[in-house]
Coordinates of C-alpha atoms and ligand atoms in Angstrom, one line a residue:
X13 CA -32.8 135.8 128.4
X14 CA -35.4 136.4 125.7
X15 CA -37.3 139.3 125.7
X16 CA -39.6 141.4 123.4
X17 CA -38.4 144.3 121.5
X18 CA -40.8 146.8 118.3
X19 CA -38.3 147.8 115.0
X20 CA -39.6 149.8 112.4
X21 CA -39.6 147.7 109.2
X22 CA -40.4 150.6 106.9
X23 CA -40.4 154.0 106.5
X24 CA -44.2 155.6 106.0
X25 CA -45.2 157.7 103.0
X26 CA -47.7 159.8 104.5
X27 CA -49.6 158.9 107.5
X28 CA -47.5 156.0 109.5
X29 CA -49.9 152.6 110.1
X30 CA -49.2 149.1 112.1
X31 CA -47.3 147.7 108.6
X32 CA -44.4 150.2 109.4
X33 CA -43.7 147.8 112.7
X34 CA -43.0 144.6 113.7
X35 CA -43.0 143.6 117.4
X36 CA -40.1 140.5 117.7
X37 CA -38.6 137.9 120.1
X38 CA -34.5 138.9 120.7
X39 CA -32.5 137.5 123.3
X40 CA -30.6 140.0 125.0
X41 CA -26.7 140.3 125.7
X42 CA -25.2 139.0 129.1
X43 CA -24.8 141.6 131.0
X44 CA -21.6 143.1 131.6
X45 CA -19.4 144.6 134.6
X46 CA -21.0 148.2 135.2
X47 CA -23.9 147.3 133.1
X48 CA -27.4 146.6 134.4
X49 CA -30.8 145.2 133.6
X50 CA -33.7 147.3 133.3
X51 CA -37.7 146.3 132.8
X52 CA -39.8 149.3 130.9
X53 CA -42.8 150.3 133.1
X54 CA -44.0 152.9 131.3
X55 CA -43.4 153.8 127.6
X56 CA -43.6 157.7 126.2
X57 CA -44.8 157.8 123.1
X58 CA -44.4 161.3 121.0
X59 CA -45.1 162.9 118.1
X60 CA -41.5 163.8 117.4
X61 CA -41.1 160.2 116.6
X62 CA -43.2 160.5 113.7
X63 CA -40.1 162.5 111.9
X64 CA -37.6 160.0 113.0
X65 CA -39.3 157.3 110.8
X66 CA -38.2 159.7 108.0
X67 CA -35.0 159.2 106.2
X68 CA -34.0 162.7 106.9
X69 CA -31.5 165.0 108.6
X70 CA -33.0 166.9 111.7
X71 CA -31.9 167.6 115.1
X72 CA -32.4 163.7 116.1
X73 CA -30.6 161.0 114.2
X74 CA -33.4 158.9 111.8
X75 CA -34.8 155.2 113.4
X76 CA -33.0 152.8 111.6
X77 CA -34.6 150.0 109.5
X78 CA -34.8 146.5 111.4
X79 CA -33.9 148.1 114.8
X80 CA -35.9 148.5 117.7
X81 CA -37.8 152.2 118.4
X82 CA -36.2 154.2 120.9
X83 CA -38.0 156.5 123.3
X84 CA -38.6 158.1 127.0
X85 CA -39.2 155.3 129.4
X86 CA -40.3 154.9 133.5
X87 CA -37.7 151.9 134.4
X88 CA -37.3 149.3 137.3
X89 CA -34.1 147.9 137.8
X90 CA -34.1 144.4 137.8
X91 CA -30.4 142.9 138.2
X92 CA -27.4 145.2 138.5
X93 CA -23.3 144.8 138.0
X94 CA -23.2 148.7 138.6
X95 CA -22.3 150.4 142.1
X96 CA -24.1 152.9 140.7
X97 CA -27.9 151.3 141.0
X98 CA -29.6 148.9 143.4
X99 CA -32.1 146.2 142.0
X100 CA -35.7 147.8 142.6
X101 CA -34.7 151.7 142.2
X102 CA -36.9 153.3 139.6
X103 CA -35.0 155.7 136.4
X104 CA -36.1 157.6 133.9
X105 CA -34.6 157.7 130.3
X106 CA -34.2 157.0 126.4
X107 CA -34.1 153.2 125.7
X108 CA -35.1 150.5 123.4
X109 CA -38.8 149.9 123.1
X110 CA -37.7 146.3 124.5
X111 CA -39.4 145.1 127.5
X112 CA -36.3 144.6 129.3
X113 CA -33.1 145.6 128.3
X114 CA -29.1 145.5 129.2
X115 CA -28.2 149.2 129.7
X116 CA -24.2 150.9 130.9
X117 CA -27.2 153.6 132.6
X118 CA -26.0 156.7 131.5
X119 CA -28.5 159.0 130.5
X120 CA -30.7 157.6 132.6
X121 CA -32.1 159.3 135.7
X122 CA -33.6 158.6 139.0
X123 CA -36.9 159.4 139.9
X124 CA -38.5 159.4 143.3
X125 CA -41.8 158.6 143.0
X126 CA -43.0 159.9 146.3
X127 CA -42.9 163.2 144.6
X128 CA -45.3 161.9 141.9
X129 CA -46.8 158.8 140.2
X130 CA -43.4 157.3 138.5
X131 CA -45.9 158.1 135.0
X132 CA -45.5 161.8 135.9
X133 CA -42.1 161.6 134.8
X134 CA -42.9 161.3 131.1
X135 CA -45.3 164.1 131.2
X136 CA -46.0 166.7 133.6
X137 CA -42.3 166.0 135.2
X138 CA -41.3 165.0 132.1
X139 CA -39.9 166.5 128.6
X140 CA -43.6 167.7 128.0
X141 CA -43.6 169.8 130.9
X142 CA -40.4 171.0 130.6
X143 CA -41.6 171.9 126.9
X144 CA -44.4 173.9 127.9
X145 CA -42.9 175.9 130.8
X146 CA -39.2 176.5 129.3
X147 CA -41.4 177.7 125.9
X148 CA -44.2 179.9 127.6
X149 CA -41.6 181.3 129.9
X150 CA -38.7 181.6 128.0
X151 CA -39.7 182.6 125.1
X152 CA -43.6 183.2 125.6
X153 CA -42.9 185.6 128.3
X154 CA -46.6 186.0 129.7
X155 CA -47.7 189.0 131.4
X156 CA -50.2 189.5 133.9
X157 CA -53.7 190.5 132.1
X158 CA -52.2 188.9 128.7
X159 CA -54.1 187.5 126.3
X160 CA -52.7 183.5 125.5
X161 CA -53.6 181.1 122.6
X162 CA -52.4 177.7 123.2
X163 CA -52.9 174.9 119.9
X164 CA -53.4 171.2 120.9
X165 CA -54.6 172.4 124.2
X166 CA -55.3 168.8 125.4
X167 CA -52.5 167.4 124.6
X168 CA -49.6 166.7 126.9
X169 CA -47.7 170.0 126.0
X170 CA -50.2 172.3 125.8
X171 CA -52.8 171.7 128.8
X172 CA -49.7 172.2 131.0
X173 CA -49.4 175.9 129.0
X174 CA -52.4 176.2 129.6
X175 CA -52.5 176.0 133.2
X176 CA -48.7 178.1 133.5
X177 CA -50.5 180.4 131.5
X178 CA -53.3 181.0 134.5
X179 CA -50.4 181.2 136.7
X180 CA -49.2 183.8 135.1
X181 CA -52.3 185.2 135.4
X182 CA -53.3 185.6 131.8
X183 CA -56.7 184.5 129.9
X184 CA -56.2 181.9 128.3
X185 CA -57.8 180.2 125.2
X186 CA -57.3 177.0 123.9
X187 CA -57.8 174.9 120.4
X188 CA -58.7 171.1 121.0
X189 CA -60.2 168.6 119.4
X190 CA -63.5 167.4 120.4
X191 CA -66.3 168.6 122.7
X192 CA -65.2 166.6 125.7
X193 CA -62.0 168.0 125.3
X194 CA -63.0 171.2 125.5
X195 CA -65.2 170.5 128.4
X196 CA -62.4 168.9 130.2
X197 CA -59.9 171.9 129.8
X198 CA -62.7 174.7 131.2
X199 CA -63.9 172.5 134.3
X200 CA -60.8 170.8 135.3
X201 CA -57.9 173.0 133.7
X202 CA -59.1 176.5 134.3
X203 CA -59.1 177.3 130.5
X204 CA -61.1 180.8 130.1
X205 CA -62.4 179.4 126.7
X206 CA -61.6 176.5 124.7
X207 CA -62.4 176.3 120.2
X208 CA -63.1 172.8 119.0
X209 CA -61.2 173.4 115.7
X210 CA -63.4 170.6 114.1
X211 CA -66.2 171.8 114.2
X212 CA -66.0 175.6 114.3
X213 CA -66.1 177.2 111.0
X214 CA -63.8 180.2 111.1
X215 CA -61.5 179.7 113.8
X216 CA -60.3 183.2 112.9
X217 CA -63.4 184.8 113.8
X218 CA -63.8 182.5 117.0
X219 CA -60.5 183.7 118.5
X220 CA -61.4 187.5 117.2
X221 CA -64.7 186.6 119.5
X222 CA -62.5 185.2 122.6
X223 CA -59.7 187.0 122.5
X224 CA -61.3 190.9 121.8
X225 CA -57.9 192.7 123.0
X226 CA -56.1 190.3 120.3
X227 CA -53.3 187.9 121.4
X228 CA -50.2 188.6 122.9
X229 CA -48.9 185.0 123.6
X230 CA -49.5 182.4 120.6
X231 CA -48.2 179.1 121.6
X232 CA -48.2 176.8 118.5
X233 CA -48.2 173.3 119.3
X234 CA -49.8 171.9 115.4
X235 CA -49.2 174.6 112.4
X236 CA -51.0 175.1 109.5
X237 CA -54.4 176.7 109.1
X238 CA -55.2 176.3 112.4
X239 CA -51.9 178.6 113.1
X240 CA -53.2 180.8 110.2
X241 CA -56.3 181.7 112.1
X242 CA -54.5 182.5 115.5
X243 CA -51.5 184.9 113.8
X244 CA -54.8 186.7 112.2
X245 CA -55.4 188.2 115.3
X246 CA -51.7 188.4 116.6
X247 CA -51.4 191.6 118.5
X248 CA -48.4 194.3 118.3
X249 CA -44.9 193.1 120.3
X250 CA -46.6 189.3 120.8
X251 CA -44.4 186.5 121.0
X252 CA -45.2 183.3 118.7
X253 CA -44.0 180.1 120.2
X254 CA -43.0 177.7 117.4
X255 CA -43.3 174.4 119.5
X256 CA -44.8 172.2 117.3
X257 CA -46.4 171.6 113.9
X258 CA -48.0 168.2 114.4
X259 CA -50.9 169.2 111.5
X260 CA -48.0 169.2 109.0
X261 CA -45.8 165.9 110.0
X262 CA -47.9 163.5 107.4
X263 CA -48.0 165.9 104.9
X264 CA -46.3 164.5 102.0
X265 CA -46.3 168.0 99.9
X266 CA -45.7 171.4 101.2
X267 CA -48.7 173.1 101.8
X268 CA -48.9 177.0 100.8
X269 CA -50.5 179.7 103.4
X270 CA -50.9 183.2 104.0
X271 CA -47.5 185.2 103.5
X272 CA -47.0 186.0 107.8
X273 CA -43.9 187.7 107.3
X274 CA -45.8 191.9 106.4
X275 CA -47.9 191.2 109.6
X276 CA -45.2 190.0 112.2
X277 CA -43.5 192.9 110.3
X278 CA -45.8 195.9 110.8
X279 CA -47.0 194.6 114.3
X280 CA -43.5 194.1 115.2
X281 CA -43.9 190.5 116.5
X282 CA -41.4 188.1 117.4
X283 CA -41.8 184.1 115.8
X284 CA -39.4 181.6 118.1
X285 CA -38.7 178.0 117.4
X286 CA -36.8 175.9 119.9
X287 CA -36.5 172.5 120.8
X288 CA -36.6 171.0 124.3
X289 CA -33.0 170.3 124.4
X290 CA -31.7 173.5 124.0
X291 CA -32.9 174.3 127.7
X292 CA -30.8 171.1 128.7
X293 CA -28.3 173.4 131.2
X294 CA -31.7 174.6 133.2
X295 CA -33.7 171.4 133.7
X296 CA -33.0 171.0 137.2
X297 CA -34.3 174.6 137.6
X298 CA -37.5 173.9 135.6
X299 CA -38.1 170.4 137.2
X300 CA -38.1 172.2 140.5
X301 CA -40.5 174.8 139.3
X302 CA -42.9 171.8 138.0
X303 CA -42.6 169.5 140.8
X304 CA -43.6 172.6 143.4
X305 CA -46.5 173.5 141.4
X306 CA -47.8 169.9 141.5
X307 CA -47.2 169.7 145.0
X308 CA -49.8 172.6 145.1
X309 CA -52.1 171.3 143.3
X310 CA -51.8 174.4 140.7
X311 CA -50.7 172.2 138.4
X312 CA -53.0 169.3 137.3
X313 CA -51.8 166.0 135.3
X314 CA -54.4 163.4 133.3
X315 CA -52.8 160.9 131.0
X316 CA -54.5 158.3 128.5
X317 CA -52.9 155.1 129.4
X318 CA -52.8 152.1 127.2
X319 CA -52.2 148.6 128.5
X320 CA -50.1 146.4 126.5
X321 CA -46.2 146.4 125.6
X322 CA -47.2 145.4 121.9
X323 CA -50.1 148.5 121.8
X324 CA -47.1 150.8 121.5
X325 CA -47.6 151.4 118.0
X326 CA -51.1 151.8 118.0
X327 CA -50.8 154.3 120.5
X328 CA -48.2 156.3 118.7
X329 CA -50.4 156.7 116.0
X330 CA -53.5 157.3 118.1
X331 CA -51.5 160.7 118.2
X332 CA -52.3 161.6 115.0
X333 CA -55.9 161.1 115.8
X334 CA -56.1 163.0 118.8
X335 CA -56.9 160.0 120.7
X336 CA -55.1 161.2 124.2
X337 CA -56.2 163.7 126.5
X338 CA -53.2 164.6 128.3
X339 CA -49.8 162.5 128.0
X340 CA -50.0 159.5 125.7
X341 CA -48.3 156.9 127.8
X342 CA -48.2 153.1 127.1
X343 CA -47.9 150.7 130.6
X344 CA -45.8 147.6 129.6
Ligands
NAP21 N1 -40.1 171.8 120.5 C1 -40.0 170.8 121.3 O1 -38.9 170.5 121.9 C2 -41.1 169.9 121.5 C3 -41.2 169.0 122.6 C4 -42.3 168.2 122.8 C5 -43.4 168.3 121.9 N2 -43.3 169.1 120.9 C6 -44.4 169.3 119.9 O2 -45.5 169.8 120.6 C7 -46.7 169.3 120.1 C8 -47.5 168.6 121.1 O3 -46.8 167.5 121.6 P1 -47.4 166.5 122.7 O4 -46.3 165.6 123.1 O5 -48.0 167.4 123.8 O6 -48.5 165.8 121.9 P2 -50.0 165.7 122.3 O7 -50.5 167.2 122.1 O8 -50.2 165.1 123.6 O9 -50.7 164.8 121.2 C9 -50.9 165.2 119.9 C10 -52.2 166.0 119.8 O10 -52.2 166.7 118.6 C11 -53.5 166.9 118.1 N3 -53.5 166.8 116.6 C12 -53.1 165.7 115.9 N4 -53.2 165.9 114.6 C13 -53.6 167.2 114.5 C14 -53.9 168.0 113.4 N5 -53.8 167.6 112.1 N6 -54.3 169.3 113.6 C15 -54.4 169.8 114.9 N7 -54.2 169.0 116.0 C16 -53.8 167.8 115.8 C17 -54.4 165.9 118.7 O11 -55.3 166.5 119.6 P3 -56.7 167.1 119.0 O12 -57.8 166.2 119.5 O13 -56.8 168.5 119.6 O14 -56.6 167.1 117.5 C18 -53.4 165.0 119.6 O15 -54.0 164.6 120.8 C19 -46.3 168.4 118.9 O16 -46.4 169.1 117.7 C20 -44.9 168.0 119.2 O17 -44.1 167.7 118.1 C21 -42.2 169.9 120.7

């Protein structure tokens, strides 16, 4: 069977663009005993990926030249040699960005989608939403009356921190991108206040203005001087989430800041990094957490959905833009 699979022909310098892909015919293996055959329904795209066109050691192996992109996908099985899955159920895992694919199924998961739309499983249900609750709980540790910053507040990660956040019972400001995103987060996310980092001048000043009792929570989804500004006005015993530092992954020379270390010193703050995986043992736990807050309706999900196996590159990189509001997903 021939199918159509996306490699990476070429490692970016900088920003990525369409040249560093190439979307291909490949006929696919027969499929063995225990195996199965999957069709991709939905495609995750992420800005982790971004690092895994680089040639360089990190927690996640490299993409390798010539070979197809790998990445969370929403699956239907569509021919099985496994007692282990029936043609028609519905998984959840890391494959190929091939349209269908010849899979042993381990790692993947299955998802009921009566709980949720099958999307949901990328995002909200997903390792975004396990992101932002394992990171504002965990390590955020909001208290009732706190103060929380959340960067990329629109994004997949953060408008789910967001909305924890005002569980939690804290005010909550966020940092997006454009007008309508800010719009969006107050009306339909319960943001307190939101900063369009484009087009305010001194962020540090706007969050001095928002946040007058200083921040206790700072949930950093992009770096750099957007971070700056927030750690300004980083209260005594806060918590710093290091989730992301999507500002700096196309920077081709390391850009020099503000020394943080003397004021996380003197106001005796604690900075965390962590990556999603490291909460591996307690997903069950979170998923639960997630789903019954969805099934409440505390918890609100929007995605931007592009239509088109081959728009999965352009939709990567529409991450970089801050195309998405809410999970960037790509429906084959
Ligand atoms: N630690 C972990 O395990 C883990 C897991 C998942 C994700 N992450 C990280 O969490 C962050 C959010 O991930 P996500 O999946 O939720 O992505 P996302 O926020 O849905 O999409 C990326 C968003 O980042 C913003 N952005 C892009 N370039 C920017 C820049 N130069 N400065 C400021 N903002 C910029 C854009 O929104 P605007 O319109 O606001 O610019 C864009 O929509 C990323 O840094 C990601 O790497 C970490």
């Amino acid at each position: 069977m021939i199918t159509q699979q996306i490699v990476l022909v070429s490692r970016p310098n900088g920003t990525p663009t369409l040249d560093n892909f190439r979307i291909e015919n490949v006929e696919l293996d027969l499929m063995k005993d225990d195996e199965i055959e999957v069709e991709g329904l939905f495609y995750s795209v992420d800005p982790y990926m971004r690092g895994r066109m680089n040639d360089a050691k990190s927690y996640v192996a490299p993409f390798k030249i010539d070979q197809p992109i790998e990445g969370a996908v929403v699956a239907k099985v569509t021919a099985t040699r496994s007692g282990n899955f029936k043609i028609g159920e519905m998984v959840t895992g890391r494959l190929n960005w091939r349209h269908s694919t010849i899979t042993n199924g381990k790692g993947l998961h299955k998802i009921d989608t009566t709980v949720a739309p099958a999307s949901y499983y990328l995002g909200i249900l997903g390792m975004t939403g396990l992101t932002a609750y394992f990171g504002l709980t965990d390590i955020g540790k909001p208290k009732v009356g706190e103060t929380v910053v959340v960067s990329g507040a629109a994004g997949a990660v953060g408008m789910v921190v967001g909305q924890i956040a005002k569980i939690y019972g804290c005010h909550v400001i966020g940092i997006a991108g454009s007008d309508k995103k800010v719009k969006i987060l107050k009306e339909e996310f319960g943001f307190d206040e939101v900063i369009n980092y484009k087009t305010t001048k001194n962020i540090k000043e706007a969050i001095a203005f928002f946040c007058p009792k200083g921040v206790d929570v700072y949930f950093d989804n992009v770096g750099g001087e957007i971070s700056d500004a927030v750690i300004a006005n980083i209260n005594f015993y806060a918590r710093v989430v290091l989730c992301g530092q999507i500002s700096l992954y196309n920077s081709t020379e390391v850009p020099v800041g503000p020394r943080l270390q003397p004021m996380l010193l003197t106001r005796s703050v604690l900075m965390q990094g962590f990556i999603i995986g490291n909460y591996e043992s307690h997903f069950p736990k979170g998923m639960q957490q997630l789903v019954q807050w969805v099934k409440e309706g505390k918890l609100k999900s929007t995605e931007t959905v592009t239509h088109g196996f081959d728009k999965l590159p352009t939709a990567l990189l529409g991450l970089f833009n801050g195309e998405n509001m809410g999970k960037m997903i790509v429906e084959a």
